[in-house]
Amino acid sequence: MNDPTLSRRRFLGHSTHAAGAAALSSMGLLGLTSPAQAAVSDYKAIVCLFLSGGNDGANMVVPLDATRYGQYSRLRSAAGLALTGSGLMPARSSPLRAASSVADQPFAFNAALAPIDRWYGQGKVAVLLNIGNLRRPLTKAAYLAGGQAPGELFSHPDQENQANAGLGAGSATGWGGRLMDTLGVARALDAVAVGTAGRFVQGASVPANLVPESGGLSLNGFSFWPQAEADVRLAALKKVLAADTGHRLANAANKSLADGIGLAATLKSSSAVSLAATFPSTSLGAQLKTTAQLIAAHARLGAGRQVYYVSLGGFDTHGGQAWQHADLMKQLSAGVDAFQTAITGAGLDRNVTLFTASEFGRTLSPNDSGTDHGWGSIALAVGGAVQGGLYGEFPDFTLGGPDDASGRGVWIPRLGYQQLGATLGRWFGVNPSALSTQVFPAELEQFPLRDLGFMG
């Protein structure tokens, strides 16, 4: 192949997604780049925790005003989905923010979110109400008129891609990756998906990296006794990989494998970082532990920016939701609690912000023992720089009412992921004009409110 436009950087970026195990028992080969002068003077990281399958926000954070809770209880009790008594944390009351017309709103977290409720009590959790994929602010009349809603609503892959891209269908990059592109940060492992690939961290110039949830890589055939002989074999392989083959594609492939070998050592060093928390023995727990270790290790290198993507699946709860969703909430809460404890113990509480997202919410009206695909849901932002509280407004819970797109409790979102991303982007250090022109081109300008105010 003799394509002068195929740069080594582009090849490594594409190989992150395309490479299989090859010689590394990894989930992809990572492109290591040399440190560059970043346009920042401190360290910050954003972690996207994606709740895959469509999280039921109505059973995550429950409004307790008589009207909404009465409607919620009547609809969901027959299916065994309504949270009551011990199923809810003690009531909280918070002023609604983000241009809300409501002065105060009583609510309660799902009891399975007790650790998150404690962090909320410390002012370190923002609850973003009725958020989802939007192209612009949307009324029910405009939705029914057509042409203004995002394409392919209620489709898992399409809506997941849109949530991670922060744009309509067809974007090959994610808004986390575009934040990194805008800042010009080019340190190794700046954009990392842990366990599962996520478009959120893919930039145009900053390649997305993929590491196993365990955080470790090993080179097949190079870990045997006696170790001295294994080291000789590894040294020989490195010499082969360093040689010029005279073929551009072969050289790039060799460089990718050599970078992977170097990365294995980097990850091994990061995995030795001690954390002030015990993580749950779950997939999410492992992902967040690896993320916390990488953050702690990279923060020691000085100023820089990082974006991470982790995920928790199982939220497509068409049946058996009562126990499934409660178990998922426990996994979510335990993982976030350990992560926040570890980050706080590392002295990085105000440097790291984790947020949740999902492709869509669920219908308020059940289908039997579960719920169907909805639209607006709940997102959380967690961290020491977060201004805790409720942001936005709960939808009107009237079926067929002004916020219901279908008659089954499919809430038309009042907040868009672009607004969440722009709020985090400003905290991250991205210029507001760049947020509108590069990170969320065209779409952010459609929202009068571009900073939701939940970041200090």
Short mmCIF file of C-alpha atoms in Angstrom, two decimals:
data_model
loop_
_atom_site.label_atom_id
_atom_site.label_comp_id
_atom_site.label_asym_id
_atom_site.label_seq_id
_atom_site.Cartn_x
_atom_site.Cartn_y
_atom_site.Cartn_z
CA MET A 1 0.00 0.00 0.00
CA ASN A 2 1.48 3.34 -1.02
CA ASP A 3 -1.01 5.93 0.20
CA PRO A 4 0.75 9.18 1.14
CA THR A 5 -2.33 10.29 3.09
CA LEU A 6 -2.13 7.32 5.48
CA SER A 7 -0.11 8.78 8.31
CA ARG A 8 1.20 6.65 11.16
CA ARG A 9 -1.11 8.53 13.57
CA ARG A 10 -4.17 7.78 11.42
CA PHE A 11 -3.20 4.13 11.08
CA LEU A 12 -2.79 3.74 14.84
CA GLY A 13 -6.07 5.48 15.49
CA HIS A 14 -7.95 3.17 13.13
CA SER A 15 -6.11 0.09 14.38
CA THR A 16 -7.40 0.79 17.89
CA HIS A 17 -10.78 -0.43 16.71
CA ALA A 18 -9.77 -2.89 14.02
CA ALA A 19 -6.98 -4.88 15.64
CA GLY A 20 -7.80 -8.15 17.29
CA ALA A 21 -5.72 -10.03 19.77
CA ALA A 22 -2.74 -10.23 17.40
CA ALA A 23 0.28 -10.95 19.56
CA LEU A 24 -1.24 -9.13 22.53
CA SER A 25 -4.02 -10.70 24.55
CA SER A 26 -5.72 -7.31 24.61
CA MET A 27 -8.97 -5.86 23.32
CA GLY A 28 -7.16 -3.62 20.87
CA LEU A 29 -3.75 -2.09 20.17
CA LEU A 30 -3.23 1.34 21.66
CA GLY A 31 -1.50 4.24 20.00
CA LEU A 32 1.12 5.73 22.31
CA THR A 33 2.10 9.29 21.50
CA SER A 34 4.83 11.48 22.85
CA PRO A 35 3.85 14.14 25.38
CA ALA A 36 2.99 17.48 23.82
CA GLN A 37 2.62 20.92 25.33
CA ALA A 38 -0.98 21.00 26.48
CA ALA A 39 -3.07 24.15 26.48
CA VAL A 40 -3.86 23.56 30.15
CA SER A 41 -2.07 24.19 33.43
CA ASP A 42 -3.70 21.56 35.65
CA TYR A 43 -5.05 18.02 35.51
CA LYS A 44 -8.70 17.09 34.91
CA ALA A 45 -10.56 14.00 33.79
CA ILE A 46 -14.13 13.28 32.68
CA VAL A 47 -15.53 9.76 33.03
CA CYS A 48 -18.63 8.69 31.08
CA LEU A 49 -20.49 5.80 32.72
CA PHE A 50 -22.90 4.58 30.08
CA LEU A 51 -26.00 2.66 31.21
CA SER A 52 -26.61 0.51 28.17
CA GLY A 53 -30.10 -0.65 27.29
CA GLY A 54 -32.14 2.37 28.32
CA ASN A 55 -32.16 3.25 32.02
CA ASP A 56 -35.53 3.68 33.74
CA GLY A 57 -35.06 7.13 35.26
CA ALA A 58 -38.50 7.00 36.86
CA ASN A 59 -37.25 4.30 39.25
CA MET A 60 -33.89 5.96 39.80
CA VAL A 61 -35.02 9.32 41.20
CA VAL A 62 -38.68 9.55 42.20
CA PRO A 63 -40.60 12.85 42.59
CA LEU A 64 -42.61 12.94 45.81
CA ASP A 65 -45.06 15.75 45.13
CA ALA A 66 -48.59 14.41 45.53
CA THR A 67 -49.60 14.77 41.88
CA ARG A 68 -46.60 13.09 40.23
CA TYR A 69 -46.13 10.41 42.86
CA GLY A 70 -49.85 9.59 42.75
CA GLN A 71 -49.70 9.11 38.97
CA TYR A 72 -46.47 7.11 39.23
CA SER A 73 -47.87 4.85 41.96
CA ARG A 74 -51.19 4.18 40.20
CA LEU A 75 -49.49 3.21 36.96
CA ARG A 76 -46.68 1.09 38.35
CA SER A 77 -48.10 -0.61 41.44
CA ALA A 78 -50.06 -3.24 39.50
CA ALA A 79 -46.86 -4.38 37.77
CA GLY A 80 -44.92 -4.37 41.05
CA LEU A 81 -42.66 -1.57 39.84
CA ALA A 82 -43.66 1.32 42.10
CA LEU A 83 -41.10 2.17 44.78
CA THR A 84 -42.60 2.75 48.21
CA GLY A 85 -41.46 2.80 51.84
CA SER A 86 -38.19 0.93 52.22
CA GLY A 87 -37.70 1.01 48.45
CA LEU A 88 -36.91 4.71 48.69
CA MET A 89 -34.31 6.71 50.55
CA PRO A 90 -35.61 9.39 52.94
CA ALA A 91 -37.17 12.33 51.16
CA ARG A 92 -35.00 15.25 50.08
CA SER A 93 -36.10 18.65 48.90
CA SER A 94 -34.04 20.81 46.61
CA PRO A 95 -34.53 23.96 44.57
CA LEU A 96 -34.69 23.11 40.88
CA ARG A 97 -32.11 24.87 38.75
CA ALA A 98 -31.34 25.35 35.05
CA ALA A 99 -34.09 27.85 34.22
CA SER A 100 -36.74 25.92 36.12
CA SER A 101 -40.07 27.53 36.80
CA VAL A 102 -40.54 25.41 39.94
CA ALA A 103 -39.18 26.74 43.23
CA ASP A 104 -38.78 23.49 45.14
CA GLN A 105 -39.17 19.78 44.45
CA PRO A 106 -39.35 16.91 46.98
CA PHE A 107 -37.83 13.66 45.72
CA ALA A 108 -36.09 10.48 46.82
CA PHE A 109 -33.40 8.23 45.41
CA ASN A 110 -34.03 4.55 44.84
CA ALA A 111 -32.98 2.82 48.09
CA ALA A 112 -30.42 0.83 46.09
CA LEU A 113 -28.65 4.17 45.50
CA ALA A 114 -27.98 4.77 49.21
CA PRO A 115 -24.25 5.51 48.68
CA ILE A 116 -25.08 8.03 45.93
CA ASP A 117 -27.65 9.60 48.24
CA ARG A 118 -24.84 10.08 50.80
CA TRP A 119 -22.62 11.79 48.22
CA TYR A 120 -25.61 13.95 47.28
CA GLY A 121 -25.87 14.95 50.94
CA GLN A 122 -22.26 16.18 50.69
CA GLY A 123 -23.16 18.38 47.72
CA LYS A 124 -21.22 16.24 45.23
CA VAL A 125 -24.04 14.87 43.05
CA ALA A 126 -26.06 16.78 40.46
CA VAL A 127 -29.27 15.14 39.22
CA LEU A 128 -30.16 16.15 35.67
CA LEU A 129 -33.89 15.69 35.17
CA ASN A 130 -35.58 14.63 31.93
CA ILE A 131 -32.44 14.63 29.81
CA GLY A 132 -32.02 12.87 26.47
CA ASN A 133 -31.06 13.12 22.84
CA LEU A 134 -32.28 16.35 21.25
CA ARG A 135 -31.40 18.46 18.24
CA ARG A 136 -32.98 21.59 19.78
CA PRO A 137 -35.47 22.40 22.54
CA LEU A 138 -38.67 20.63 21.59
CA THR A 139 -42.32 21.07 22.50
CA LYS A 140 -44.92 18.38 22.02
CA ALA A 141 -46.53 20.37 19.20
CA ALA A 142 -43.20 20.64 17.39
CA TYR A 143 -42.55 16.92 17.93
CA LEU A 144 -45.94 15.98 16.47
CA ALA A 145 -45.36 18.29 13.51
CA GLY A 146 -42.28 16.23 12.66
CA GLY A 147 -38.79 17.00 11.44
CA GLN A 148 -37.31 18.38 14.65
CA ALA A 149 -36.71 15.25 16.75
CA PRO A 150 -33.51 13.18 16.50
CA GLY A 151 -33.61 10.45 13.88
CA GLU A 152 -34.24 6.79 14.70
CA LEU A 153 -35.81 7.38 18.10
CA PHE A 154 -36.20 4.28 20.32
CA SER A 155 -33.46 2.39 18.44
CA HIS A 156 -30.77 1.16 20.84
CA PRO A 157 -27.70 1.45 18.55
CA ASP A 158 -28.76 4.72 16.93
CA GLN A 159 -29.63 6.46 20.18
CA GLU A 160 -26.50 5.13 21.92
CA ASN A 161 -24.36 6.50 19.11
CA GLN A 162 -26.12 9.86 19.29
CA ALA A 163 -25.71 10.11 23.07
CA ASN A 164 -22.00 9.36 22.80
CA ALA A 165 -21.50 11.57 19.76
CA GLY A 166 -23.51 14.49 21.12
CA LEU A 167 -24.65 14.99 17.54
CA GLY A 168 -27.10 13.45 15.12
CA ALA A 169 -26.56 10.18 13.32
CA GLY A 170 -23.44 9.68 11.24
CA SER A 171 -20.77 11.17 13.50
CA ALA A 172 -17.60 9.07 13.67
CA THR A 173 -16.35 10.90 16.76
CA GLY A 174 -17.61 11.39 20.30
CA TRP A 175 -17.97 14.62 22.21
CA GLY A 176 -15.38 13.56 24.79
CA GLY A 177 -12.88 12.94 22.01
CA ARG A 178 -13.72 16.28 20.41
CA LEU A 179 -13.10 18.04 23.74
CA MET A 180 -9.59 16.54 23.61
CA ASP A 181 -9.15 17.56 19.96
CA THR A 182 -10.05 21.15 20.82
CA LEU A 183 -7.54 21.35 23.67
CA GLY A 184 -4.75 19.86 21.59
CA VAL A 185 -3.67 17.48 24.32
CA ALA A 186 -1.61 14.62 22.92
CA ARG A 187 -0.26 12.65 25.87
CA ALA A 188 -0.45 8.85 25.77
CA LEU A 189 -3.66 7.31 27.07
CA ASP A 190 -5.63 10.56 27.03
CA ALA A 191 -8.81 9.00 25.62
CA VAL A 192 -9.52 5.58 27.08
CA ALA A 193 -12.41 3.13 26.88
CA VAL A 194 -12.17 0.46 29.57
CA GLY A 195 -13.66 -2.96 28.90
CA THR A 196 -15.89 -1.97 25.96
CA ALA A 197 -15.30 0.39 23.05
CA GLY A 198 -17.20 3.66 23.31
CA ARG A 199 -17.57 6.37 20.68
CA PHE A 200 -17.57 9.00 23.42
CA VAL A 201 -13.75 8.98 23.65
CA GLN A 202 -13.00 8.91 19.91
CA GLY A 203 -11.58 12.15 18.57
CA ALA A 204 -10.60 13.21 15.08
CA SER A 205 -6.94 13.78 15.95
CA VAL A 206 -6.77 12.15 19.40
CA PRO A 207 -7.24 8.38 18.93
CA ALA A 208 -9.42 6.37 21.27
CA ASN A 209 -7.64 3.67 23.23
CA LEU A 210 -9.18 0.44 24.49
CA VAL A 211 -7.92 -1.49 27.51
CA PRO A 212 -9.33 -4.60 29.21
CA GLU A 213 -11.42 -3.99 32.32
CA SER A 214 -8.69 -5.67 34.35
CA GLY A 215 -6.28 -2.98 33.18
CA GLY A 216 -3.61 -5.49 32.17
CA LEU A 217 -2.09 -6.64 28.89
CA SER A 218 0.10 -9.66 28.32
CA LEU A 219 2.13 -10.79 25.35
CA ASN A 220 1.37 -14.38 24.40
CA GLY A 221 4.41 -16.63 24.39
CA PHE A 222 6.61 -14.29 26.40
CA SER A 223 5.69 -15.21 29.95
CA PHE A 224 7.38 -18.48 30.80
CA TRP A 225 10.09 -19.88 33.02
CA PRO A 226 12.97 -19.22 33.12
CA GLN A 227 12.19 -15.50 32.79
CA ALA A 228 15.68 -14.76 31.48
CA GLU A 229 14.92 -16.75 28.32
CA ALA A 230 11.58 -15.02 27.91
CA ASP A 231 13.36 -11.66 28.17
CA VAL A 232 15.81 -12.68 25.42
CA ARG A 233 12.92 -13.58 23.14
CA LEU A 234 11.20 -10.26 23.88
CA ALA A 235 14.38 -8.31 23.15
CA ALA A 236 14.68 -10.09 19.81
CA LEU A 237 11.07 -9.26 18.94
CA LYS A 238 11.62 -5.59 19.76
CA LYS A 239 14.65 -5.55 17.44
CA VAL A 240 12.60 -7.07 14.63
CA LEU A 241 9.82 -4.58 15.13
CA ALA A 242 12.26 -1.66 15.07
CA ALA A 243 13.71 -2.67 11.71
CA ASP A 244 12.61 -0.84 8.55
CA THR A 245 10.77 -3.33 6.33
CA GLY A 246 10.65 -0.95 3.37
CA HIS A 247 6.88 -1.29 3.36
CA ARG A 248 4.86 1.53 4.88
CA LEU A 249 1.92 -0.58 6.05
CA ALA A 250 4.19 -3.25 7.57
CA ASN A 251 6.20 -0.58 9.39
CA ALA A 252 3.01 0.92 10.80
CA ALA A 253 1.80 -2.51 11.95
CA ASN A 254 5.15 -3.18 13.62
CA LYS A 255 5.02 0.22 15.30
CA SER A 256 1.52 -0.56 16.59
CA LEU A 257 2.70 -3.84 18.13
CA ALA A 258 5.77 -2.18 19.62
CA ASP A 259 3.54 0.46 21.17
CA GLY A 260 1.38 -2.31 22.58
CA ILE A 261 4.41 -3.88 24.23
CA GLY A 262 5.31 -0.55 25.76
CA LEU A 263 1.74 -0.06 26.85
CA ALA A 264 1.72 -3.37 28.69
CA ALA A 265 4.50 -2.04 30.90
CA THR A 266 2.65 1.25 31.40
CA LEU A 267 -0.54 -0.51 32.44
CA LYS A 268 1.38 -2.83 34.75
CA SER A 269 2.83 0.21 36.48
CA SER A 270 -0.61 1.84 36.77
CA SER A 271 -2.16 -1.33 38.19
CA ALA A 272 0.31 -1.12 41.09
CA VAL A 273 -1.15 2.22 42.20
CA SER A 274 -2.70 1.85 45.64
CA LEU A 275 -6.26 3.14 46.04
CA ALA A 276 -8.10 4.15 49.21
CA ALA A 277 -11.17 2.06 48.35
CA THR A 278 -12.30 -1.53 47.93
CA PHE A 279 -14.09 -2.01 44.63
CA PRO A 280 -16.98 -4.44 44.17
CA SER A 281 -16.27 -7.73 42.39
CA THR A 282 -18.34 -6.82 39.34
CA SER A 283 -17.51 -5.90 35.78
CA LEU A 284 -18.28 -2.26 36.51
CA GLY A 285 -16.23 -2.42 39.70
CA ALA A 286 -13.24 -3.71 37.72
CA GLN A 287 -13.67 -1.04 35.03
CA LEU A 288 -13.86 1.77 37.56
CA LYS A 289 -10.90 0.44 39.53
CA THR A 290 -8.76 0.39 36.38
CA THR A 291 -10.00 3.89 35.53
CA ALA A 292 -9.15 5.21 39.00
CA GLN A 293 -5.66 3.67 38.84
CA LEU A 294 -4.97 5.16 35.41
CA ILE A 295 -6.22 8.56 36.56
CA ALA A 296 -4.08 8.49 39.70
CA ALA A 297 -1.02 7.44 37.70
CA HIS A 298 -1.49 10.05 34.97
CA ALA A 299 -2.28 12.89 37.37
CA ARG A 300 1.22 12.42 38.78
CA LEU A 301 2.66 13.28 35.36
CA GLY A 302 1.45 16.86 35.69
CA ALA A 303 -0.94 19.04 33.71
CA GLY A 304 -3.18 17.34 31.21
CA ARG A 305 -6.67 16.18 30.30
CA GLN A 306 -8.21 12.73 30.00
CA VAL A 307 -11.58 11.29 29.02
CA TYR A 308 -12.75 7.78 29.94
CA TYR A 309 -15.63 5.52 28.97
CA VAL A 310 -16.98 2.67 31.12
CA SER A 311 -20.31 0.91 30.84
CA LEU A 312 -22.93 -1.14 32.66
CA GLY A 313 -25.36 -3.18 30.56
CA GLY A 314 -28.67 -4.90 31.20
CA PHE A 315 -31.04 -1.91 31.24
CA ASP A 316 -33.32 -3.16 28.44
CA THR A 317 -35.88 -4.24 31.04
CA HIS A 318 -38.97 -5.32 29.10
CA GLY A 319 -39.66 -7.94 31.77
CA GLY A 320 -38.64 -8.77 35.33
CA GLN A 321 -37.70 -5.15 35.88
CA ALA A 322 -38.43 -5.00 39.61
CA TRP A 323 -35.46 -7.17 40.55
CA GLN A 324 -33.27 -6.47 37.50
CA HIS A 325 -33.29 -2.71 37.85
CA ALA A 326 -32.74 -2.86 41.63
CA ASP A 327 -29.70 -5.08 41.08
CA LEU A 328 -28.34 -2.71 38.42
CA MET A 329 -28.83 0.26 40.74
CA LYS A 330 -26.84 -1.58 43.43
CA GLN A 331 -24.01 -2.27 40.98
CA LEU A 332 -24.05 1.33 39.80
CA SER A 333 -24.09 2.77 43.30
CA ALA A 334 -21.41 0.47 44.71
CA GLY A 335 -19.10 1.13 41.75
CA VAL A 336 -19.52 4.91 41.83
CA ASP A 337 -19.13 4.96 45.62
CA ALA A 338 -15.82 3.08 45.45
CA PHE A 339 -14.62 5.24 42.56
CA GLN A 340 -15.45 8.50 44.31
CA THR A 341 -13.85 7.24 47.53
CA ALA A 342 -10.68 6.29 45.62
CA ILE A 343 -10.49 9.59 43.73
CA THR A 344 -11.04 11.54 46.95
CA GLY A 345 -8.34 9.50 48.70
CA ALA A 346 -5.95 10.32 45.85
CA GLY A 347 -6.54 14.05 46.41
CA LEU A 348 -8.23 14.41 43.01
CA ASP A 349 -11.79 15.02 44.14
CA ARG A 350 -12.07 18.37 42.37
CA ASN A 351 -10.11 17.21 39.33
CA VAL A 352 -12.35 14.33 38.22
CA THR A 353 -16.03 14.33 37.28
CA LEU A 354 -18.03 11.21 36.49
CA PHE A 355 -21.39 11.39 34.74
CA THR A 356 -23.97 8.83 33.68
CA ALA A 357 -25.78 8.62 30.36
CA SER A 358 -28.08 6.20 28.57
CA GLU A 359 -29.52 5.94 25.07
CA PHE A 360 -33.04 6.65 26.35
CA GLY A 361 -35.35 6.20 29.33
CA ARG A 362 -38.33 3.86 29.75
CA THR A 363 -42.06 4.34 29.53
CA LEU A 364 -43.78 5.36 32.76
CA SER A 365 -46.61 2.97 31.89
CA PRO A 366 -45.44 -0.66 32.27
CA ASN A 367 -45.97 -3.39 29.69
CA ASP A 368 -46.54 -6.16 32.31
CA SER A 369 -43.50 -6.78 34.49
CA GLY A 370 -41.29 -4.33 32.66
CA THR A 371 -41.22 -1.16 30.59
CA ASP A 372 -40.74 -0.25 26.95
CA HIS A 373 -38.36 2.09 25.16
CA GLY A 374 -38.85 5.71 26.17
CA TRP A 375 -36.94 8.95 25.63
CA GLY A 376 -36.12 11.38 28.45
CA SER A 377 -34.44 9.94 31.55
CA ILE A 378 -32.16 10.89 34.46
CA ALA A 379 -28.40 11.54 34.42
CA LEU A 380 -26.05 12.05 37.36
CA ALA A 381 -22.84 14.06 37.64
CA VAL A 382 -20.55 13.16 40.55
CA GLY A 383 -17.40 14.85 41.83
CA GLY A 384 -15.92 17.44 44.13
CA ALA A 385 -16.29 20.22 41.54
CA VAL A 386 -20.00 19.46 41.08
CA GLN A 387 -22.56 21.89 42.47
CA GLY A 388 -24.99 19.37 43.92
CA GLY A 389 -28.74 19.62 43.45
CA LEU A 390 -31.55 19.07 40.97
CA TYR A 391 -31.25 20.57 37.49
CA GLY A 392 -34.09 20.91 35.02
CA GLU A 393 -37.59 19.73 35.87
CA PHE A 394 -39.41 16.45 36.28
CA PRO A 395 -41.83 15.94 33.39
CA ASP A 396 -45.56 16.24 33.85
CA PHE A 397 -46.49 12.62 34.65
CA THR A 398 -49.89 12.87 32.96
CA LEU A 399 -50.22 10.23 30.24
CA GLY A 400 -50.93 12.03 27.01
CA GLY A 401 -49.99 15.30 28.71
CA PRO A 402 -47.75 18.09 27.45
CA ASP A 403 -44.50 16.14 28.01
CA ASP A 404 -45.69 12.73 26.76
CA ALA A 405 -44.82 11.87 23.16
CA SER A 406 -46.84 8.66 22.98
CA GLY A 407 -49.59 8.42 25.60
CA ARG A 408 -47.53 5.86 27.56
CA GLY A 409 -45.19 8.17 29.40
CA VAL A 410 -42.46 8.71 26.80
CA TRP A 411 -41.05 12.00 28.04
CA ILE A 412 -39.87 14.58 25.55
CA PRO A 413 -36.55 15.69 27.10
CA ARG A 414 -36.18 19.23 28.35
CA LEU A 415 -32.38 18.98 28.60
CA GLY A 416 -30.10 17.73 25.83
CA TYR A 417 -26.77 15.91 26.14
CA GLN A 418 -25.20 18.86 24.32
CA GLN A 419 -26.02 21.04 27.34
CA LEU A 420 -24.51 18.48 29.73
CA GLY A 421 -21.42 18.23 27.52
CA ALA A 422 -21.02 22.00 27.17
CA THR A 423 -21.26 22.44 30.95
CA LEU A 424 -18.54 19.83 31.50
CA GLY A 425 -16.56 21.24 28.57
CA ARG A 426 -16.34 24.70 30.13
CA TRP A 427 -15.10 23.18 33.38
CA PHE A 428 -12.62 21.14 31.31
CA GLY A 429 -11.18 24.36 29.93
CA VAL A 430 -12.67 24.48 26.43
CA ASN A 431 -13.49 27.92 25.08
CA PRO A 432 -17.28 28.49 24.78
CA SER A 433 -16.94 29.41 21.11
CA ALA A 434 -15.09 26.15 20.41
CA LEU A 435 -17.86 24.22 22.15
CA SER A 436 -20.34 25.70 19.68
CA THR A 437 -18.21 25.42 16.54
CA GLN A 438 -16.10 22.29 17.08
CA VAL A 439 -17.47 20.08 19.84
CA PHE A 440 -21.21 20.49 19.19
CA PRO A 441 -21.27 22.26 15.82
CA ALA A 442 -24.64 23.73 14.84
CA GLU A 443 -26.66 21.91 17.53
CA LEU A 444 -25.45 23.66 20.71
CA GLU A 445 -26.44 27.02 19.24
CA GLN A 446 -30.04 25.82 19.18
CA PHE A 447 -30.15 25.79 23.00
CA PRO A 448 -30.58 29.18 24.72
CA LEU A 449 -29.12 27.72 27.93
CA ARG A 450 -25.66 26.26 27.21
CA ASP A 451 -24.33 26.01 30.73
CA LEU A 452 -26.58 24.15 33.16
CA GLY A 453 -24.57 25.46 36.11
CA PHE A 454 -23.82 22.17 37.85
CA MET A 455 -20.02 22.60 37.67
CA GLY A 456 -18.14 24.92 40.00
#
